[in-house]
Coordinates of C-alpha atoms and ligand atoms in Angstrom, one line a residue:
X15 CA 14.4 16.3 -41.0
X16 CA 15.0 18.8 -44.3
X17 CA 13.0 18.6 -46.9
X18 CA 14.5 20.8 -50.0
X19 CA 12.0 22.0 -52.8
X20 CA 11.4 24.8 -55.3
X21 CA 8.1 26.3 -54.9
X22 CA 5.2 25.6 -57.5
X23 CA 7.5 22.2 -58.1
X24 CA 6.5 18.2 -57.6
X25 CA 8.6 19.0 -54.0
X26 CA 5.3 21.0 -52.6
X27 CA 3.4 17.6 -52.6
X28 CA 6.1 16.7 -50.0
X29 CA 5.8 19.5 -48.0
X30 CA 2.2 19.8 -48.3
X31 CA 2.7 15.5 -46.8
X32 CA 4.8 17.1 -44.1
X33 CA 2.4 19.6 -43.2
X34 CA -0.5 17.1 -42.6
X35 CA 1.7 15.5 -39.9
X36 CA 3.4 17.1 -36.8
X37 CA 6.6 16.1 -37.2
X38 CA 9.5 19.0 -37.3
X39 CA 11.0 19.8 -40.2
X40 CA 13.1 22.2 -41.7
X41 CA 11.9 23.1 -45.5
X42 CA 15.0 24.3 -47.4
X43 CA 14.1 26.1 -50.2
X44 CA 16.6 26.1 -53.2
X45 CA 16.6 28.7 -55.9
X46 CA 15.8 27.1 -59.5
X47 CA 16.9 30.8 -61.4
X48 CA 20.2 30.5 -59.9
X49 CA 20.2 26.9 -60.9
X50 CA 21.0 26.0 -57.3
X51 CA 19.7 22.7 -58.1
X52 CA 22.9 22.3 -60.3
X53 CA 25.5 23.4 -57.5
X54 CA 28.4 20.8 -56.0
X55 CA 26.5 21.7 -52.4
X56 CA 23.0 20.5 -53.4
X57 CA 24.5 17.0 -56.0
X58 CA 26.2 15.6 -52.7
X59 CA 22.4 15.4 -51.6
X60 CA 20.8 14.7 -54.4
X61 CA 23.0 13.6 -57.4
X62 CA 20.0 13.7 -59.7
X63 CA 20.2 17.5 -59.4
X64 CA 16.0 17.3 -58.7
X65 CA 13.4 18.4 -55.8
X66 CA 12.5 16.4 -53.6
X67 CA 15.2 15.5 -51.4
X68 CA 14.5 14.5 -47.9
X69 CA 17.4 14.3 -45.2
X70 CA 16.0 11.7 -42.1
X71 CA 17.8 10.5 -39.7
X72 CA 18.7 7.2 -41.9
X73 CA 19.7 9.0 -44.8
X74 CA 18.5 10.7 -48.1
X75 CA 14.9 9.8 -49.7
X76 CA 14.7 10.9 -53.2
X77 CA 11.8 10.7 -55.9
X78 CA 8.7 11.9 -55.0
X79 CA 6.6 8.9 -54.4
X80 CA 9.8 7.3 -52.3
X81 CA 9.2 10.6 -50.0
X82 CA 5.5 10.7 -49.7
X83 CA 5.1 6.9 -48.7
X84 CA 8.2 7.8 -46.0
X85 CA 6.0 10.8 -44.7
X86 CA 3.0 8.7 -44.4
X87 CA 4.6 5.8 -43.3
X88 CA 6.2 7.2 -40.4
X89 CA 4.0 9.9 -39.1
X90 CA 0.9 6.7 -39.1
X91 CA -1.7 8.6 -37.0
X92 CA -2.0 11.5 -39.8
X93 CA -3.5 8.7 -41.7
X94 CA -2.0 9.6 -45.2
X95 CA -2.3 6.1 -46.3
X96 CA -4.8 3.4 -46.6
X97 CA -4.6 0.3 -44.5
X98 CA -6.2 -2.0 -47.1
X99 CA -4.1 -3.3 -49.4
X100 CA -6.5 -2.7 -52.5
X101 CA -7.1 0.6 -51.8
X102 CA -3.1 1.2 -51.2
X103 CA -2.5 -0.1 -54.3
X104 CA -5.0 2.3 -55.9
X105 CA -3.2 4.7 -54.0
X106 CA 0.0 3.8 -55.4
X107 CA -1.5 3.7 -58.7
X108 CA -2.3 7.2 -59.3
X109 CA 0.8 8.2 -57.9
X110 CA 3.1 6.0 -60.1
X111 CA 0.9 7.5 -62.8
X112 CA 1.6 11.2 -62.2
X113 CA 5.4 10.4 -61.3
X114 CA 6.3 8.6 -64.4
X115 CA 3.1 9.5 -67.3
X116 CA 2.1 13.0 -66.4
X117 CA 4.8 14.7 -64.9
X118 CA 6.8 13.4 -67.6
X119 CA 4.3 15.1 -70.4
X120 CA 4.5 18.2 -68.2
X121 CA 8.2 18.6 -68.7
X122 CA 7.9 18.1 -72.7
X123 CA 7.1 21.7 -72.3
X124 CA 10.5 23.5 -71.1
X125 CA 13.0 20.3 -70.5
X126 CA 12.8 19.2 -74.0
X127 CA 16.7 19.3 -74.0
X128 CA 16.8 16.1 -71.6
X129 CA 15.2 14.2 -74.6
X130 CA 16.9 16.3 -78.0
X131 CA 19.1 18.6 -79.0
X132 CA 17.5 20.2 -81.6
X133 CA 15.1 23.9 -81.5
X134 CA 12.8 22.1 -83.7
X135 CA 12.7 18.9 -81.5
X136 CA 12.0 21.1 -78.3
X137 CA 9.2 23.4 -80.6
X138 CA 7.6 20.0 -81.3
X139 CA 7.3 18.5 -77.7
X140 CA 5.6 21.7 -76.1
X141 CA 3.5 22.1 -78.9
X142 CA 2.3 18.6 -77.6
X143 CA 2.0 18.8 -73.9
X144 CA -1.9 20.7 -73.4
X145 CA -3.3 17.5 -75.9
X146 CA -1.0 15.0 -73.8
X147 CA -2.0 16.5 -70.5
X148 CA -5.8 16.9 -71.3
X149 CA -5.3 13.4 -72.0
X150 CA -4.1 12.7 -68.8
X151 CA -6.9 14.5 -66.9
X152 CA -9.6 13.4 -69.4
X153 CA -9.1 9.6 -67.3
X154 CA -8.2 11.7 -63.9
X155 CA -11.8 13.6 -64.3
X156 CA -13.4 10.3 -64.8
X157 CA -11.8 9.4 -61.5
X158 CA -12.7 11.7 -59.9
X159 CA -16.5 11.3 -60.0
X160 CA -16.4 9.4 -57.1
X161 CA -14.7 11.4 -55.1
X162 CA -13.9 13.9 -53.0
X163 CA -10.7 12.2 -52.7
X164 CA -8.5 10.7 -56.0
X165 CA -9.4 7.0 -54.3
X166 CA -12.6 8.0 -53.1
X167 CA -13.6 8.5 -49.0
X168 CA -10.0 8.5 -47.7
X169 CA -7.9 11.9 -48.4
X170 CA -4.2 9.9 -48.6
X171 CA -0.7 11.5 -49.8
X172 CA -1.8 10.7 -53.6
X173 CA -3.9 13.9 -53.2
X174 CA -1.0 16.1 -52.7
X175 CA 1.2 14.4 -55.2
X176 CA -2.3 15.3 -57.4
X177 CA -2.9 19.2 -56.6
X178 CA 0.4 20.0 -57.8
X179 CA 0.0 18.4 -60.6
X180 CA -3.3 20.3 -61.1
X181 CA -1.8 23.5 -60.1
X182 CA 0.7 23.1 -63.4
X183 CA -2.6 22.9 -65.9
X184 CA -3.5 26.2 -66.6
X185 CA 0.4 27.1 -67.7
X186 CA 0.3 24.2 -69.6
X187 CA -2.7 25.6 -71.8
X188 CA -5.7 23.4 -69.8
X189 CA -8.2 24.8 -68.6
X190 CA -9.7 23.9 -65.3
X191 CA -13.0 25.1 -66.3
X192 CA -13.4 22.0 -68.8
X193 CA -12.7 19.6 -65.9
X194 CA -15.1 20.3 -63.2
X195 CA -14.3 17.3 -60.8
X196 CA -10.7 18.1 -60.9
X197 CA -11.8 21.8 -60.1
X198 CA -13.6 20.6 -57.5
X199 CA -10.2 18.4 -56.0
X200 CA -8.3 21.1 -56.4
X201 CA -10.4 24.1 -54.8
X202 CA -10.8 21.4 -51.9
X203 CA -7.3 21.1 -51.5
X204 CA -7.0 24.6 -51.3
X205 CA -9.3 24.6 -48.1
X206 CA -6.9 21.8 -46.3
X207 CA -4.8 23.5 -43.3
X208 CA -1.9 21.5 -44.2
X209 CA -2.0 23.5 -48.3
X210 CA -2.6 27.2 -46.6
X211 CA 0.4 25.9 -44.3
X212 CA 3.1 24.8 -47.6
X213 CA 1.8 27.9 -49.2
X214 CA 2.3 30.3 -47.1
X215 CA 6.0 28.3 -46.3
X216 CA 6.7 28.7 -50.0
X217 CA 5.9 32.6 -50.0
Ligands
GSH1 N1 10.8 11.7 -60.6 C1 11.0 12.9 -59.7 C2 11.1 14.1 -60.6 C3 11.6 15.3 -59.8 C4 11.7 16.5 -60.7 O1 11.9 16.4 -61.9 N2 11.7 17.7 -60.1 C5 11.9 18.9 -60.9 C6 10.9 20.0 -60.4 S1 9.2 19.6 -60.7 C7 13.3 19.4 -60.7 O2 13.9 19.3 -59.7 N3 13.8 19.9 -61.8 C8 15.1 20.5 -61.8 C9 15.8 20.5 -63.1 O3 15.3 19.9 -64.1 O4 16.9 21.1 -63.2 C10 9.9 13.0 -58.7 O5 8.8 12.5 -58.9 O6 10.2 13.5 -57.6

């Protein structure tokens, strides 16, 4: 398998997924200032011109909550994903939430051109994102008071999908210090082997 990312992009959740399994893999790391991302090479993987891409023996997985449930699905004894069907779906849940709500406010603050054309459009949409993504975490803190995990006892790929999401915060002007549960996920996360080991792959 190849798994292509960016570092400090959604792609790290899959490679932090990959990492809590023992499959092999071989991370490719593309190089966003060179806008490899764009290049003829990389859109006959991925047309979208995004990270995540994954190359299985099947085919090409694409979007990051396609990839994580393929990681968890087919490494089962990592135990990345609930076996009850409530909790899965809780699972599910947060990660549909951060794919299509918060990620989405996170690129209001340097992709405005996907959604407008003009300066002043692209001035108004990052002036937005800390409200929009305090927001966002204001409902994740609350879910977090359960814890230690985003659904509660069982750590599951939704955590990964999460910590990157948390590690975007501070550059978008929140502060961790006024979320103390999320903090607390996020420093936690930090201790997992499988985050020292997508870290360190990501240089
Ligand atoms: N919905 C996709 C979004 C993927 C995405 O937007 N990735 C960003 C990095 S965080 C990317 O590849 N951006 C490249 C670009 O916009 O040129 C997912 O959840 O995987």
């Amino acid at each position: 398998m190849k798994l292509f990312y960016a570092p400090g992009t959604v792609a790290a959740a899959s490679l932090i997924a990959l990492c809590e399994t023992n499959v092999a893999f071989e991370p490719v790391r593309l190089n966003f200032a060179d806008k490899q991302q764009t290049k003829a090479e990389y859109l006959a993987i991925n047309p979208k011109g995004r990270v995540p891409a994954l190359i299985t023996h099947d085919g090409v997985i694409t979007e990051t909550a396609a990839v994580l449930t393929y990681i968890a699905e087919s490494n089962p004894t990592a135990n990345l994903t609930p076996t009850d069907p409530f909790k899965r779906a809780k699972m599910n849940e947060v990660i549909s939430y951060l794919a299509s709500t918060v990620h989405v406010n996170h690129a209001h603050k340097i992709r405005g051109h996907r959604w407008a054309d003009q300066q002043s459009s692209w001035d108004d949409m990052t002036a937005r994102v800390a409200a929009n993504m305090m927001d966002c975490f204001g409902l994740i803190e609350d879910t977090l008071k359960t814890g230690p995990w985003i659904i509660g006892d069982q750590y599951t790929i939704a955590d990964a999908h999460l910590y990157i999401v948390e590690s975007w915060l501070e550059g978008d002007g929140v502060s961790l210090s006024k979320l103390p549960n999320v903090a607390a996920h996020f420093n936690r996360m930090n201790r997992r082997s499988a985050v020292k080991r997508a870290l360190e792959i990501m240089g």
